[in-house]
Amino acid sequence: MTANPATVIQIAESVVAEINAGDFSKKNLAAQRLYVPNFDLEDMKELRVTVVPREVEYLPLDRASNKFHATIDVAVQKKFSKGDAKEIDPLVFFVEELADYFRLKRLNSLVAARCVKVENAVLYSVEHWTQFNQFTSLLTLTFELAK
């Protein structure tokens, strides 16, 4: 990271660190922060967890500070062979574990930021499923802090 990264980058990096250090059903994770996740299908045979800073909203709090909302996307992706329940259910469960973990969570390395909203609007991408035989789920986390 740079000497003074933007707050949204600090939050995204903290999310990566928490996922990588977390005790989830999927072990040996190597989540990473990217701006544009762009992988070859060959790379998707292993579980991929990608953290993407997506949006920032500044709301006035008082004359000197803002309420800051940072939206962070967490993509969970893996190429599948059959796409049956035995193969996909554990991935859906893992996404739910991440959602439960971050709900109302204060980040360990940035305690001023608290997750105020968790959304899983894309439980799985039908487009990725049919075109690539790939499970792609998108979890959206919104963190709030005063700044």
GROMACS .gro file of C-alpha atoms in nm:
model
  147
    1MET     CA    1   0.000   0.000   0.000
    2THR     CA    2   0.104   0.360  -0.046
    3ALA     CA    3   0.202   0.583   0.245
    4ASN     CA    4  -0.145   0.737   0.280
    5PRO     CA    5  -0.395   0.527   0.085
    6ALA     CA    6  -0.750   0.645   0.037
    7THR     CA    7  -0.989   0.539   0.310
    8VAL     CA    8  -1.179   0.308   0.075
    9ILE     CA    9  -0.851   0.129  -0.005
   10GLN     CA   10  -0.772   0.092   0.366
   11ILE     CA   11  -1.115  -0.062   0.416
   12ALA     CA   12  -1.074  -0.299   0.118
   13GLU     CA   13  -0.729  -0.408   0.240
   14SER     CA   14  -0.873  -0.468   0.588
   15VAL     CA   15  -1.149  -0.684   0.438
   16VAL     CA   16  -0.885  -0.889   0.252
   17ALA     CA   17  -0.684  -0.936   0.572
   18GLU     CA   18  -0.991  -1.045   0.770
   19ILE     CA   19  -1.100  -1.297   0.506
   20ASN     CA   20  -0.749  -1.442   0.482
   21ALA     CA   21  -0.717  -1.471   0.862
   22GLY     CA   22  -1.075  -1.592   0.920
   23ASP     CA   23  -1.184  -1.938   1.029
   24PHE     CA   24  -1.422  -2.029   0.749
   25SER     CA   25  -1.533  -2.359   0.595
   26LYS     CA   26  -1.304  -2.290   0.299
   27LYS     CA   27  -0.944  -2.310   0.421
   28ASN     CA   28  -0.617  -2.169   0.289
   29LEU     CA   29  -0.783  -1.871   0.127
   30ALA     CA   30  -0.583  -1.612  -0.058
   31ALA     CA   31  -0.830  -1.328  -0.104
   32GLN     CA   32  -0.687  -1.036  -0.297
   33ARG     CA   33  -0.781  -0.677  -0.371
   34LEU     CA   34  -0.821  -0.585  -0.736
   35TYR     CA   35  -0.992  -0.307  -0.928
   36VAL     CA   36  -1.101  -0.528  -1.217
   37PRO     CA   37  -1.106  -0.903  -1.157
   38ASN     CA   38  -1.002  -1.054  -1.488
   39PHE     CA   39  -0.900  -1.418  -1.476
   40ASP     CA   40  -0.850  -1.688  -1.736
   41LEU     CA   41  -1.091  -1.978  -1.703
   42GLU     CA   42  -0.793  -2.199  -1.630
   43ASP     CA   43  -0.726  -1.988  -1.318
   44MET     CA   44  -1.078  -2.049  -1.191
   45LYS     CA   45  -1.028  -2.414  -1.101
   46GLU     CA   46  -0.924  -2.294  -0.755
   47LEU     CA   47  -1.154  -2.090  -0.535
   48ARG     CA   48  -1.104  -1.717  -0.596
   49VAL     CA   49  -1.207  -1.448  -0.348
   50THR     CA   50  -1.163  -1.098  -0.486
   51VAL     CA   51  -1.223  -0.775  -0.296
   52VAL     CA   52  -1.308  -0.473  -0.510
   53PRO     CA   53  -1.360  -0.118  -0.379
   54ARG     CA   54  -1.669  -0.004  -0.567
   55GLU     CA   55  -1.824   0.316  -0.439
   56VAL     CA   56  -1.781   0.597  -0.187
   57GLU     CA   57  -2.051   0.825  -0.054
   58TYR     CA   58  -1.976   1.134   0.153
   59LEU     CA   59  -2.263   1.261   0.370
   60PRO     CA   60  -2.229   1.573   0.584
   61LEU     CA   61  -2.207   1.486   0.953
   62ASP     CA   62  -2.134   1.834   1.086
   63ARG     CA   63  -1.944   2.141   0.969
   64ALA     CA   64  -1.605   1.975   1.001
   65SER     CA   65  -1.663   1.611   0.915
   66ASN     CA   66  -1.846   1.369   0.690
   67LYS     CA   67  -2.015   1.037   0.734
   68PHE     CA   68  -1.834   0.814   0.492
   69HIS     CA   69  -1.994   0.508   0.328
   70ALA     CA   70  -1.759   0.275   0.140
   71THR     CA   71  -1.908  -0.002  -0.071
   72ILE     CA   72  -1.687  -0.306  -0.115
   73ASP     CA   73  -1.769  -0.601  -0.340
   74VAL     CA   74  -1.647  -0.948  -0.250
   75ALA     CA   75  -1.661  -1.192  -0.541
   76VAL     CA   76  -1.648  -1.565  -0.473
   77GLN     CA   77  -1.572  -1.762  -0.787
   78LYS     CA   78  -1.489  -2.119  -0.883
   79LYS     CA   79  -1.517  -2.324  -1.200
   80PHE     CA   80  -1.730  -2.634  -1.147
   81SER     CA   81  -1.751  -2.965  -1.326
   82LYS     CA   82  -2.116  -3.073  -1.278
   83GLY     CA   83  -2.280  -2.779  -1.105
   84ASP     CA   84  -2.482  -3.009  -0.881
   85ALA     CA   85  -2.584  -2.938  -0.523
   86LYS     CA   86  -2.292  -3.137  -0.381
   87GLU     CA   87  -2.048  -2.909  -0.561
   88ILE     CA   88  -2.229  -2.572  -0.531
   89ASP     CA   89  -2.393  -2.584  -0.186
   90PRO     CA   90  -2.060  -2.549   0.001
   91LEU     CA   91  -1.982  -2.236  -0.204
   92VAL     CA   92  -2.320  -2.082  -0.123
   93PHE     CA   93  -2.261  -2.167   0.244
   94PHE     CA   94  -1.917  -2.000   0.232
   95VAL     CA   95  -2.072  -1.680   0.093
   96GLU     CA   96  -2.324  -1.690   0.378
   97GLU     CA   97  -2.038  -1.737   0.627
   98LEU     CA   98  -1.871  -1.424   0.492
   99ALA     CA   99  -2.199  -1.231   0.515
  100ASP     CA  100  -2.252  -1.340   0.876
  101TYR     CA  101  -1.892  -1.258   0.965
  102PHE     CA  102  -1.904  -0.900   0.837
  103ARG     CA  103  -2.257  -0.810   0.954
  104LEU     CA  104  -2.215  -0.515   1.197
  105LYS     CA  105  -1.842  -0.597   1.220
  106ARG     CA  106  -1.580  -0.337   1.307
  107LEU     CA  107  -1.263  -0.402   1.110
  108ASN     CA  108  -0.971  -0.515   1.325
  109SER     CA  109  -0.717  -0.289   1.153
  110LEU     CA  110  -0.957   0.004   1.105
  111VAL     CA  111  -1.194  -0.002   1.403
  112ALA     CA  112  -1.358   0.327   1.305
  113ALA     CA  113  -1.517   0.146   1.010
  114ARG     CA  114  -1.824  -0.065   1.082
  115CYS     CA  115  -2.014  -0.279   0.833
  116VAL     CA  116  -2.368  -0.139   0.828
  117LYS     CA  117  -2.509  -0.333   0.533
  118VAL     CA  118  -2.448  -0.674   0.379
  119GLU     CA  119  -2.616  -0.769   0.054
  120ASN     CA  120  -2.593  -1.080  -0.164
  121ALA     CA  121  -2.794  -0.957  -0.464
  122VAL     CA  122  -2.609  -1.196  -0.697
  123LEU     CA  123  -2.633  -1.533  -0.524
  124TYR     CA  124  -2.488  -1.677  -0.844
  125SER     CA  125  -2.439  -1.532  -1.190
  126VAL     CA  126  -2.651  -1.719  -1.444
  127GLU     CA  127  -2.433  -1.577  -1.722
  128HIS     CA  128  -2.111  -1.716  -1.571
  129TRP     CA  129  -2.290  -2.044  -1.494
  130THR     CA  130  -2.409  -2.104  -1.850
  131GLN     CA  131  -2.114  -1.957  -2.042
  132PHE     CA  132  -1.819  -2.067  -1.830
  133ASN     CA  133  -1.942  -2.343  -1.593
  134GLN     CA  134  -1.838  -2.107  -1.318
  135PHE     CA  135  -1.998  -2.022  -0.985
  136THR     CA  136  -1.978  -1.646  -0.923
  137SER     CA  137  -2.144  -1.492  -0.621
  138LEU     CA  138  -2.122  -1.124  -0.530
  139LEU     CA  139  -2.140  -1.005  -0.172
  140THR     CA  140  -2.165  -0.627  -0.123
  141LEU     CA  141  -2.047  -0.480   0.207
  142THR     CA  142  -2.111  -0.119   0.308
  143PHE     CA  143  -1.886   0.027   0.576
  144GLU     CA  144  -1.955   0.351   0.760
  145LEU     CA  145  -1.721   0.579   0.948
  146ALA     CA  146  -1.698   0.944   1.044
  147LYS     CA  147  -1.416   1.130   0.880
   0.00000   0.00000   0.00000
